[in-house]
Coordinates of N, CA and C in Angstrom, one line a residue:
Chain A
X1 N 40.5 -14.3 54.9 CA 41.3 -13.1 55.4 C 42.8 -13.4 55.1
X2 N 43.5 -12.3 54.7 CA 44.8 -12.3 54.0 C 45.7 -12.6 54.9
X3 N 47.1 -13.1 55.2 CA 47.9 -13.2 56.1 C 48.3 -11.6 56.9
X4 N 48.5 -11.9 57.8 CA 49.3 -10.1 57.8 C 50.7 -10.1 57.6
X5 N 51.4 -8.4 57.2 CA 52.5 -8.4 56.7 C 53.1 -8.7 58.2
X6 N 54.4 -9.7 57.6 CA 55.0 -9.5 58.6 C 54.6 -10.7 59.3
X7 N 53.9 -11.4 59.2 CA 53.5 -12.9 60.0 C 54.9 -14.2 59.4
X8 N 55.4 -14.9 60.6 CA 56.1 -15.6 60.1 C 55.6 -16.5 59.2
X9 N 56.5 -17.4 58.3 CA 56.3 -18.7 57.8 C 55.5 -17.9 56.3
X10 N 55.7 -16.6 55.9 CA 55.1 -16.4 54.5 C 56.5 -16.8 53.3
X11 N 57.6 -16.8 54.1 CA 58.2 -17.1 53.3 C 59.5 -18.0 53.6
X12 N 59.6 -19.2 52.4 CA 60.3 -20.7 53.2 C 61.4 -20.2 54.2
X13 N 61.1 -21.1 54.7 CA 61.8 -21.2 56.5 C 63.3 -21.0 56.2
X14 N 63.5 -22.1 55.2 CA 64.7 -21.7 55.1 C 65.5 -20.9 53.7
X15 N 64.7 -20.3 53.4 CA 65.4 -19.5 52.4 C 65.9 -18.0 53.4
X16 N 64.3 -18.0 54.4 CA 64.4 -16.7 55.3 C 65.8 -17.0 55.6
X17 N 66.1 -18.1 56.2 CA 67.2 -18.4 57.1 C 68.4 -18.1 56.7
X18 N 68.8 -18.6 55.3 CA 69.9 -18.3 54.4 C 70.1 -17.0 53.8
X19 N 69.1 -16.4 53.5 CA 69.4 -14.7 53.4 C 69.9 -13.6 54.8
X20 N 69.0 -14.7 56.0 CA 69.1 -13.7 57.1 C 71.1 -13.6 57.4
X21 N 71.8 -14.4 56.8 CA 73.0 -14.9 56.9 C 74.0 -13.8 55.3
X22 N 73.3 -14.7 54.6 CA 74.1 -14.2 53.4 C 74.0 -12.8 52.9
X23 N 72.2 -12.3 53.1 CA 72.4 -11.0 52.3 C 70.7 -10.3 52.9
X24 N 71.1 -10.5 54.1 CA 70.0 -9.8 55.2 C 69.1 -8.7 54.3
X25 N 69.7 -7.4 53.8 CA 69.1 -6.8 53.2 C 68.2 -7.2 52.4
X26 N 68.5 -8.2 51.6 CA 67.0 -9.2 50.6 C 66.3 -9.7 51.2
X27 N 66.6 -9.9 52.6 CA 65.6 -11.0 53.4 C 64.4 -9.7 53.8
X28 N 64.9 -8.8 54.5 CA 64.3 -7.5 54.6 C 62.9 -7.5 53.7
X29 N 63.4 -7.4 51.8 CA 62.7 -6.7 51.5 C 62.2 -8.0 51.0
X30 N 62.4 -9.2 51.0 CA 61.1 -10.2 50.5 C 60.4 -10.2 51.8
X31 N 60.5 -10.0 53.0 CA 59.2 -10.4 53.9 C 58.0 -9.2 53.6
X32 N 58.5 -8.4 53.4 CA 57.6 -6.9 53.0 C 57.1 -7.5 51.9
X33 N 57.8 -8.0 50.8 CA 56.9 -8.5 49.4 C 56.0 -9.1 49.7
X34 N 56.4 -10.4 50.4 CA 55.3 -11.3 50.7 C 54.2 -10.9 51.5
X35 N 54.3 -10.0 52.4 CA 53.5 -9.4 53.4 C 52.6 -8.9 52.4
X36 N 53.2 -8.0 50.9 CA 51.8 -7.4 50.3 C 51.3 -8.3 49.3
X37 N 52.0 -9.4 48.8 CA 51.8 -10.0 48.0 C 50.3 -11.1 48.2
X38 N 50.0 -11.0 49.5 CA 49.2 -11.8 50.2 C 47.7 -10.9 50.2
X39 N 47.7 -9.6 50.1 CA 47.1 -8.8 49.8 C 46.6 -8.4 48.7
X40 N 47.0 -9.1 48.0 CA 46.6 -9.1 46.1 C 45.4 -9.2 45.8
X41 N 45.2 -10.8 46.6 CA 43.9 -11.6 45.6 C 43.6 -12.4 46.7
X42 N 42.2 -13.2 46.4 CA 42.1 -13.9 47.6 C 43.0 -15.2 47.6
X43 N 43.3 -15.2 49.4 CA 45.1 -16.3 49.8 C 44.8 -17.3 49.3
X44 N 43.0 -17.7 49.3 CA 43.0 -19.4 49.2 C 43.6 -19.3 47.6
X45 N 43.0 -18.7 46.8 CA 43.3 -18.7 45.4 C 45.2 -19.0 45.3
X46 N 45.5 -17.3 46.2 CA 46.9 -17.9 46.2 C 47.8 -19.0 46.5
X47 N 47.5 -19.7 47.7 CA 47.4 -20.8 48.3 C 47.3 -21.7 47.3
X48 N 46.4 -22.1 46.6 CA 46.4 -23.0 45.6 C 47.9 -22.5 44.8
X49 N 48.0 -21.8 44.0 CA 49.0 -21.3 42.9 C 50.4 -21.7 43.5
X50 N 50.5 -20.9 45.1 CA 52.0 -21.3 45.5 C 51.9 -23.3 45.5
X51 N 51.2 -23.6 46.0 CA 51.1 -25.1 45.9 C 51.4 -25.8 44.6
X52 N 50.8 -25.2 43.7 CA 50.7 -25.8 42.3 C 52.7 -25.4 41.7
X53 N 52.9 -24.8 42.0 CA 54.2 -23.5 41.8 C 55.1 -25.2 42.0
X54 N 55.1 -25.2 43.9 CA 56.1 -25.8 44.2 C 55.6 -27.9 43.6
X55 N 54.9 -28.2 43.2 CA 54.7 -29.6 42.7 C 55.5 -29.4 41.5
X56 N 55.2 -28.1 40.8 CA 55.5 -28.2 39.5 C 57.5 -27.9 39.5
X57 N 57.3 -27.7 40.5 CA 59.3 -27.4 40.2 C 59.9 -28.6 41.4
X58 N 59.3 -29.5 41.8 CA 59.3 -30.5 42.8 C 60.3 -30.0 43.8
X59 N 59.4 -29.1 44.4 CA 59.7 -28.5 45.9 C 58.9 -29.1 46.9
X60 N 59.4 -30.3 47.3 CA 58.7 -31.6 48.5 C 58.4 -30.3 49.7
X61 N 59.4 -29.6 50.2 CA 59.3 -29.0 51.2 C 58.1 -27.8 51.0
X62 N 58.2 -27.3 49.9 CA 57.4 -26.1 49.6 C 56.2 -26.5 49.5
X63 N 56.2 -27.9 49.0 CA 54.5 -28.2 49.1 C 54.1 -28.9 50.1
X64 N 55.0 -29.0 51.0 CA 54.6 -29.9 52.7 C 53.8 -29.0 53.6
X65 N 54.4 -27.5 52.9 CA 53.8 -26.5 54.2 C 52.9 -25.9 53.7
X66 N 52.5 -25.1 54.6 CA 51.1 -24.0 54.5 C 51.4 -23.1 55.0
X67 N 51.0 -22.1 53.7 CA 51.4 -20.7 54.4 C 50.5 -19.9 55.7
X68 N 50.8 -19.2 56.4 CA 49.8 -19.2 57.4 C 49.0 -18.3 56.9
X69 N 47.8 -18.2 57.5 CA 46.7 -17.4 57.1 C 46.2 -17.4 56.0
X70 N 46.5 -18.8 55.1 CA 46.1 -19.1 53.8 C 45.3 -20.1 53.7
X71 N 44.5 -20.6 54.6 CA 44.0 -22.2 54.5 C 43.3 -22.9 53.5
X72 N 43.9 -24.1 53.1 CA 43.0 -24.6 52.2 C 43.2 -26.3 52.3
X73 N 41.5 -26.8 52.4 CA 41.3 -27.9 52.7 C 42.4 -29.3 52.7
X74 N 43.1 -29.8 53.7 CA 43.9 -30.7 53.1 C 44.1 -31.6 51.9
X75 N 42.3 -32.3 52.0 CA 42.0 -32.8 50.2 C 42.1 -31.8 49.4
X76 N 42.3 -31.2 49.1 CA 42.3 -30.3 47.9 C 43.7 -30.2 48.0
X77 N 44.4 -29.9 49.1 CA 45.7 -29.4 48.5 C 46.5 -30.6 48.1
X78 N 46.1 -31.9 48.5 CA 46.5 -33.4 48.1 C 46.0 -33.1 46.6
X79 N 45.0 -32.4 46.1 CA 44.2 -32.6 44.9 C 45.0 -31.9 43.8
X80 N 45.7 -31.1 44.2 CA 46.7 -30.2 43.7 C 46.8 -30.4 41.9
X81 N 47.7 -31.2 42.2 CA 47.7 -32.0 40.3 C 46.6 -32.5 39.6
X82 N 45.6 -32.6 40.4 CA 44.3 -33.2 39.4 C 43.6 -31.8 39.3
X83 N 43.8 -30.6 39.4 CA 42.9 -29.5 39.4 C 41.6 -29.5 38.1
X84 N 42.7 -29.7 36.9 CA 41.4 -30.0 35.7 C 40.4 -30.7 36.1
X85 N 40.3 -31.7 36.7 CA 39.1 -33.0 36.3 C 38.9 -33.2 37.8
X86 N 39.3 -33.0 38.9 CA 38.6 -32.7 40.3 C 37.8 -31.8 40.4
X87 N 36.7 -32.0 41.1 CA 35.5 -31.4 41.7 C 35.8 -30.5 42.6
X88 N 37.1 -30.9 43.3 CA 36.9 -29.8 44.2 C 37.7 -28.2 44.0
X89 N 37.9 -27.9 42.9 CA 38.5 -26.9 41.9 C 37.3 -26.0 41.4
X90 N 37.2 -24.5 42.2 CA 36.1 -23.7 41.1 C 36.5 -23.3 39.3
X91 N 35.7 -22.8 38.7 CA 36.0 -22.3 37.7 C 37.3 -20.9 37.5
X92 N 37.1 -20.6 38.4 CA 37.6 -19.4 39.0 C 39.3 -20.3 39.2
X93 N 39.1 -20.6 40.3 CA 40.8 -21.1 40.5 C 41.0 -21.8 39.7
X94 N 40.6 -22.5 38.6 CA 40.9 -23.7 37.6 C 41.8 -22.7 36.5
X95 N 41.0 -20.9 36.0 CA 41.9 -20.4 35.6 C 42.7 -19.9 36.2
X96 N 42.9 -19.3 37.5 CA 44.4 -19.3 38.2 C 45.4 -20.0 38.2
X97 N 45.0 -21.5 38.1 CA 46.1 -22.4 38.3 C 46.5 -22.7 36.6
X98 N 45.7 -22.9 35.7 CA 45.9 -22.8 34.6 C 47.1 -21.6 33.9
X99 N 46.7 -20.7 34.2 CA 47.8 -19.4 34.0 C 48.8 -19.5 35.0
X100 N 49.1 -20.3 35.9 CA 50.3 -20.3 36.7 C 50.7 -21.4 36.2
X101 N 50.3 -22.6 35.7 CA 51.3 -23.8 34.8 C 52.0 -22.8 33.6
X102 N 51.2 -22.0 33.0 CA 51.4 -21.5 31.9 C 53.2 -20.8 32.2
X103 N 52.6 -20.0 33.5 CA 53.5 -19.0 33.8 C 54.8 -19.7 34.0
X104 N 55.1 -20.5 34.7 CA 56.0 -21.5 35.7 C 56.8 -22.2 34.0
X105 N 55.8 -22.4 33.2 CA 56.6 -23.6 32.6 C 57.3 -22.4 31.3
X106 N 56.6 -21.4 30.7 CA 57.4 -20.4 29.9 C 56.4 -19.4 29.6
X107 N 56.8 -18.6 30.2 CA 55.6 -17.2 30.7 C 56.0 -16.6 29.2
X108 N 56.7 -16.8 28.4 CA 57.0 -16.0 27.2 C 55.8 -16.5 26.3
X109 N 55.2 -17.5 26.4 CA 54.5 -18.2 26.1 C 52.6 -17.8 26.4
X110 N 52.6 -16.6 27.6 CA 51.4 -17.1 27.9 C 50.5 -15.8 26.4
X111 N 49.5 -16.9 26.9 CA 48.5 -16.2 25.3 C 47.0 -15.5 25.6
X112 N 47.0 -14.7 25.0 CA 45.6 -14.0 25.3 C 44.5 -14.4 25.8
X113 N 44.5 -15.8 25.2 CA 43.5 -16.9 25.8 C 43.2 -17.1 27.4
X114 N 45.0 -17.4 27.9 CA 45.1 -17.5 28.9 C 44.9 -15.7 29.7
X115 N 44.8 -14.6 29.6 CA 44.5 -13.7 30.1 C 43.1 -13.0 29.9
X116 N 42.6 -14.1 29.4 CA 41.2 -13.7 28.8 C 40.0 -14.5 29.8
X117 N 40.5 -15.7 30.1 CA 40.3 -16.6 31.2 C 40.0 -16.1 32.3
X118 N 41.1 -15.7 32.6 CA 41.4 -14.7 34.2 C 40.2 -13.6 34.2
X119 N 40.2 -13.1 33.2 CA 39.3 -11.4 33.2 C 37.7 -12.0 33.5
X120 N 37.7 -13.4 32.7 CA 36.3 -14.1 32.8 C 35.8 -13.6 35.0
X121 N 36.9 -13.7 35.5 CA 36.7 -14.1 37.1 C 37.1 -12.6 38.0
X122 N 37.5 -12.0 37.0 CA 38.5 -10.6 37.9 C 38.9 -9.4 37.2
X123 N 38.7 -8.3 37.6 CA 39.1 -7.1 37.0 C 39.9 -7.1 36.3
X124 N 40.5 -6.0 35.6 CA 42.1 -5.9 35.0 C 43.2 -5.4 36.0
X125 N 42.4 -5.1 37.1 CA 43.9 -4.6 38.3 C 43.9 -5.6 39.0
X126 N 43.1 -6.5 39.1 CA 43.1 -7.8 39.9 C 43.9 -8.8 39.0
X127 N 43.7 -9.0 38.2 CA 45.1 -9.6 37.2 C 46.2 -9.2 37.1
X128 N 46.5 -8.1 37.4 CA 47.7 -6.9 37.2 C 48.0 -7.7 38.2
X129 N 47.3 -7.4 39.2 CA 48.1 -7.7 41.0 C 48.3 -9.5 41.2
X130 N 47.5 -10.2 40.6 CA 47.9 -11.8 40.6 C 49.0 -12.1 39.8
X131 N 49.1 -11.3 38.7 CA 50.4 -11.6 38.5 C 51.7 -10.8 38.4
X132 N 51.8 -10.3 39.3 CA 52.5 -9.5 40.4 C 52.9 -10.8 41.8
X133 N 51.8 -11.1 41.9 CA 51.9 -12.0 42.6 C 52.5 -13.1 42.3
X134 N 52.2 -13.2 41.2 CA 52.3 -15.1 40.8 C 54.1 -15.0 40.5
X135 N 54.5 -13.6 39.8 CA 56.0 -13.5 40.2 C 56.8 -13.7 41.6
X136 N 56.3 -12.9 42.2 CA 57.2 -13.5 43.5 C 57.0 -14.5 44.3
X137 N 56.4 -15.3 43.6 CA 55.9 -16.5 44.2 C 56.5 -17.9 44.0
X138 N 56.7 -17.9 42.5 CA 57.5 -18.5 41.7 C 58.9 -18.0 41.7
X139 N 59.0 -16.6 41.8 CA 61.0 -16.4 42.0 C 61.6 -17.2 43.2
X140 N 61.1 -16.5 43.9 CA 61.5 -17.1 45.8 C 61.0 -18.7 45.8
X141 N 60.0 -19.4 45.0 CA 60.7 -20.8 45.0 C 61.8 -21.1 44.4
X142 N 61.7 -20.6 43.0 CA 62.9 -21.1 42.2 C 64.4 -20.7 43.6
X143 N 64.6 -19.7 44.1 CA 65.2 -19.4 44.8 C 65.8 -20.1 45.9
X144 N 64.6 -20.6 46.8 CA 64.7 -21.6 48.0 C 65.5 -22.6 47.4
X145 N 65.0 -23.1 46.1 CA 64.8 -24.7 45.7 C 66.9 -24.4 45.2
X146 N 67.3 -23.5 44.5 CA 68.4 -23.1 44.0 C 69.4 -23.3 45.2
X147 N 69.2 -22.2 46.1 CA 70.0 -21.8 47.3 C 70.2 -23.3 47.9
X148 N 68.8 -24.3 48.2 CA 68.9 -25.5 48.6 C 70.2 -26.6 48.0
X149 N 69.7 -26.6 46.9 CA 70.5 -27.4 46.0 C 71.9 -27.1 45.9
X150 N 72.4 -25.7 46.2 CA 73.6 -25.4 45.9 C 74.7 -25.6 47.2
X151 N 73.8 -24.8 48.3 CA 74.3 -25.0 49.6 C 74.0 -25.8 50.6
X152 N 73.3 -26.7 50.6 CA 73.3 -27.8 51.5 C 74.0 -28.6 51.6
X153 N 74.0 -29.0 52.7 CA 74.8 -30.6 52.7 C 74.2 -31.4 51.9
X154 N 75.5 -32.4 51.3 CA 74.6 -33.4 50.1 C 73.1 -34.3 51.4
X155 N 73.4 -34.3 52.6 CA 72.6 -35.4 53.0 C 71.3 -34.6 53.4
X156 N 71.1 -33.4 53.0 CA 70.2 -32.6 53.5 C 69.1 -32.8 51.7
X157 N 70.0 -32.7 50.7 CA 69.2 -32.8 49.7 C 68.4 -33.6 49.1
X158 N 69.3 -34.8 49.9 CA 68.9 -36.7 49.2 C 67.3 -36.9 49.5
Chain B
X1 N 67.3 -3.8 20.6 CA 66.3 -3.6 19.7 C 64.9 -3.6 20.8
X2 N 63.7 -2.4 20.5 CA 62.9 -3.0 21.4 C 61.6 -3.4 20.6
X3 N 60.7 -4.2 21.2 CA 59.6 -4.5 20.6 C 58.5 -4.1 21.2
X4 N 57.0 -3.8 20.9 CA 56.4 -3.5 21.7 C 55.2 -4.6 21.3
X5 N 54.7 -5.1 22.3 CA 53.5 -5.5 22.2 C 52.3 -4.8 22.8
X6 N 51.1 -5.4 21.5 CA 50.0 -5.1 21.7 C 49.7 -5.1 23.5
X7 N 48.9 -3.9 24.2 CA 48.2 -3.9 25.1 C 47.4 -5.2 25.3
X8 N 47.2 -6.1 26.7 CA 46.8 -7.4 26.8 C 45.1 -7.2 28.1
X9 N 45.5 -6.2 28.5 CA 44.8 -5.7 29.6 C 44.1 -4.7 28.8
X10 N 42.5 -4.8 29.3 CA 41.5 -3.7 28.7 C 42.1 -2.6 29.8
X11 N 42.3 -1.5 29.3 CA 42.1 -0.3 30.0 C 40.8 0.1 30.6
X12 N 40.6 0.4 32.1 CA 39.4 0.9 32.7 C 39.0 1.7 31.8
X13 N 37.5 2.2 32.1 CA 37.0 3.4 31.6 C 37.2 4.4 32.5
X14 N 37.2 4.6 33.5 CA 37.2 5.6 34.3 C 38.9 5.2 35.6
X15 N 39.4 6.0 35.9 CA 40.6 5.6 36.7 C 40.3 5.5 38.0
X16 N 40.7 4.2 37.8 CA 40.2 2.5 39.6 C 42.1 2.9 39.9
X17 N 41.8 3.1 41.2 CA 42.9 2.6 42.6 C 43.7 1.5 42.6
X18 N 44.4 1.5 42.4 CA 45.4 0.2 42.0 C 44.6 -0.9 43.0
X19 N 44.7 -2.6 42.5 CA 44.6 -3.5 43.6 C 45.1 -3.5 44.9
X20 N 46.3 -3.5 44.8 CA 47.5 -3.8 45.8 C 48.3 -2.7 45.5
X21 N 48.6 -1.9 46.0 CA 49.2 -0.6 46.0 C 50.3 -0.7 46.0
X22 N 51.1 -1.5 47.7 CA 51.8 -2.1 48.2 C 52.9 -2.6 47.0
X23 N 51.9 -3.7 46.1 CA 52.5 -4.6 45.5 C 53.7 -4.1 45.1
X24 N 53.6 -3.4 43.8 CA 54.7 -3.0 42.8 C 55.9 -2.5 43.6
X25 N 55.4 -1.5 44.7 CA 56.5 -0.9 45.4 C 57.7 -1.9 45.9
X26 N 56.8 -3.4 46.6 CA 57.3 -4.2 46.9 C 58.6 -5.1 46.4
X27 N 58.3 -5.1 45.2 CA 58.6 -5.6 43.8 C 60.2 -5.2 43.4
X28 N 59.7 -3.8 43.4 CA 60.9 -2.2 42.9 C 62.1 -2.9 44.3
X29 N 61.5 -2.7 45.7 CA 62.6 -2.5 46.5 C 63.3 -3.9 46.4
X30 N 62.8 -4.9 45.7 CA 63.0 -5.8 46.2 C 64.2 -6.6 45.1
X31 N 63.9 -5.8 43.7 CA 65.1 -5.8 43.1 C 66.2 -4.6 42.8
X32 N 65.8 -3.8 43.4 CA 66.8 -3.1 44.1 C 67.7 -3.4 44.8
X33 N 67.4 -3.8 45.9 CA 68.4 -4.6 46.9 C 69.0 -5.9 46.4
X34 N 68.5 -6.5 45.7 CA 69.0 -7.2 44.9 C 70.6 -6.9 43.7
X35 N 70.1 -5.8 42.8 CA 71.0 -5.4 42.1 C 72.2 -4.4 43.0
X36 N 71.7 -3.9 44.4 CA 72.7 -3.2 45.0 C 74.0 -4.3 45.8
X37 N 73.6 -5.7 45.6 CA 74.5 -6.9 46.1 C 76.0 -6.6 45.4
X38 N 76.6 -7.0 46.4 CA 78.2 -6.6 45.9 C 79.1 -8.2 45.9
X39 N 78.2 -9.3 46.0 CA 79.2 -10.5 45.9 C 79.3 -10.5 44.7
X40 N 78.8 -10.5 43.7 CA 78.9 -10.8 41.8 C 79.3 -9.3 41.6
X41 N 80.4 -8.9 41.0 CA 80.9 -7.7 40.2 C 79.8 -7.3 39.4
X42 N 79.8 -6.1 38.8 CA 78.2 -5.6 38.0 C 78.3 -6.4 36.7
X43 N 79.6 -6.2 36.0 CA 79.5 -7.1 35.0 C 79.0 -8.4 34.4
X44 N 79.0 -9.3 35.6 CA 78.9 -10.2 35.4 C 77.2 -10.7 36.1
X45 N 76.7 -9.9 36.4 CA 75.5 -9.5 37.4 C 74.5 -9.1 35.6
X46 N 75.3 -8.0 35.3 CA 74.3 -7.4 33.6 C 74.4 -8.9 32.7
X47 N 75.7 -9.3 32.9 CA 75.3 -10.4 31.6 C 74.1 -11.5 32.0
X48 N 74.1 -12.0 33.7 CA 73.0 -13.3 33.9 C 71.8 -12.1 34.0
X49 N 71.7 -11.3 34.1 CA 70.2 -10.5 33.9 C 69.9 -10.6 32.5
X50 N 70.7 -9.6 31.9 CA 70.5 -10.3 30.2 C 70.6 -11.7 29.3
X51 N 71.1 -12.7 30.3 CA 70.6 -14.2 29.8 C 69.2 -14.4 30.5
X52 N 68.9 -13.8 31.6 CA 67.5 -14.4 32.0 C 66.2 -13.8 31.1
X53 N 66.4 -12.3 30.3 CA 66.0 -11.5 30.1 C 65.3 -12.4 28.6
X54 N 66.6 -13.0 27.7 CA 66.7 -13.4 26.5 C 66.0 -14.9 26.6
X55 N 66.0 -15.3 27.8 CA 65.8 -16.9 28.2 C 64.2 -16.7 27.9
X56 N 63.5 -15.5 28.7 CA 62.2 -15.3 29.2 C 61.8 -14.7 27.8
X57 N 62.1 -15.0 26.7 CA 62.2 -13.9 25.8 C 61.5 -12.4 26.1
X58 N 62.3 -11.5 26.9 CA 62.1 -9.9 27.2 C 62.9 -9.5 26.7
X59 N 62.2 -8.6 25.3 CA 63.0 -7.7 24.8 C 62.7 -6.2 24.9
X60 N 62.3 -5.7 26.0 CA 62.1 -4.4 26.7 C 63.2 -4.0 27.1

């Protein structure tokens, strides 16, 4: 079952926190994103991808938490980085998370192969909407992880 | 200059209900409110959109 819109903790604690300050209006309209964005595809799938999202841009914090109403087994989400050659990875999420390395590391990059993958597991509007998803997923990390870096105290970043 | 690339997504045969309905709208408002921010002057707001644009290679 999908989070509901509007449930706290869909989006980092403290990025909410820094917009609710700097530029409220954006905070506004990412909790509504995330609210539908959760709505896409199934959470655990997404769940996996925001996980894999924040390892791969080393967001310690972003990968400490769980979004609510997204659960997925603590071994697995420890399992995060080994997704290729762990057992506990379906075929299914193995190309999710595959197209979201893809995406994260140079989406200019991704290849038919990798969208051909996806369709193996999911419609063409269900792809449409994962990566719809897999965008604001990856923005609002890069985001948190930015805003973090720029405006914290140095002893908050160490 | 614009480029177009080949369609990547099979087109339904028959017209399916979007997934997430929600989503896109989501998306739109959300860089809306975004580009309606008034701490960066527009100018300088159009050029880091069009370095992220050329970064991502988007030439739409």
């Amino acid at each position: 079952m999908a989070p509901d819109a509007g449930q706290p903790g869909l989006v980092a604690p403290d990025l909410e926190e820094r917009l609710a300050r700097f530029a409220p209006e954006v905070r506004d309209v990412i909790t509504t994103l995330h609210g539908e964005l959760w709505q896409a595809l199934d959470p655990e799938v997404l769940e996996l991808c925001r996980l894999r999202i924040a390892t791969l841009q080393g967001d310690d914090r972003e990968a400490a938490r769980a979004a609510p109403g997204a659960p997925v087994a603590p071994e697995k989400a420890a399992a995060i980085g080994d997704w290729p050659d762990s057992p506990l990875f379906s075929e299914r999420e193995r190309a999710c998370l595959a197209f979201t390395e893809q995406f994260v590391g140079d989406v200019a990059g991704v290849a038919q192969s990798d969208i051909d993958a996806l369709l193996a597991h999911f419609s063409p509007g269900e792809v449409q909407a994962f990566v719809s998803a897999l965008l604001a997923l990856d923005q609002h990390q890069r985001l948190a992880l930015g805003l973090r870096t720029v405006l914290a105290p140095k002893e908050d970043t160490a | 200059m614009t480029s177009v690339r080949e369609r990547r997504l099979p087109e339904p045969a028959t017209p399916t209900a979007p997934v997430a309905p929600g989503l896109g709208d989501a998306i739109g408002a959300y860089q809306d409110a975004v580009m309606r921010l008034e701490g960066l002057d527009p100018v300088t707001t159009e050029l880091v959109r069009l370095r992220c644009a050329r970064q991502h290679q988007c030439f739409t």
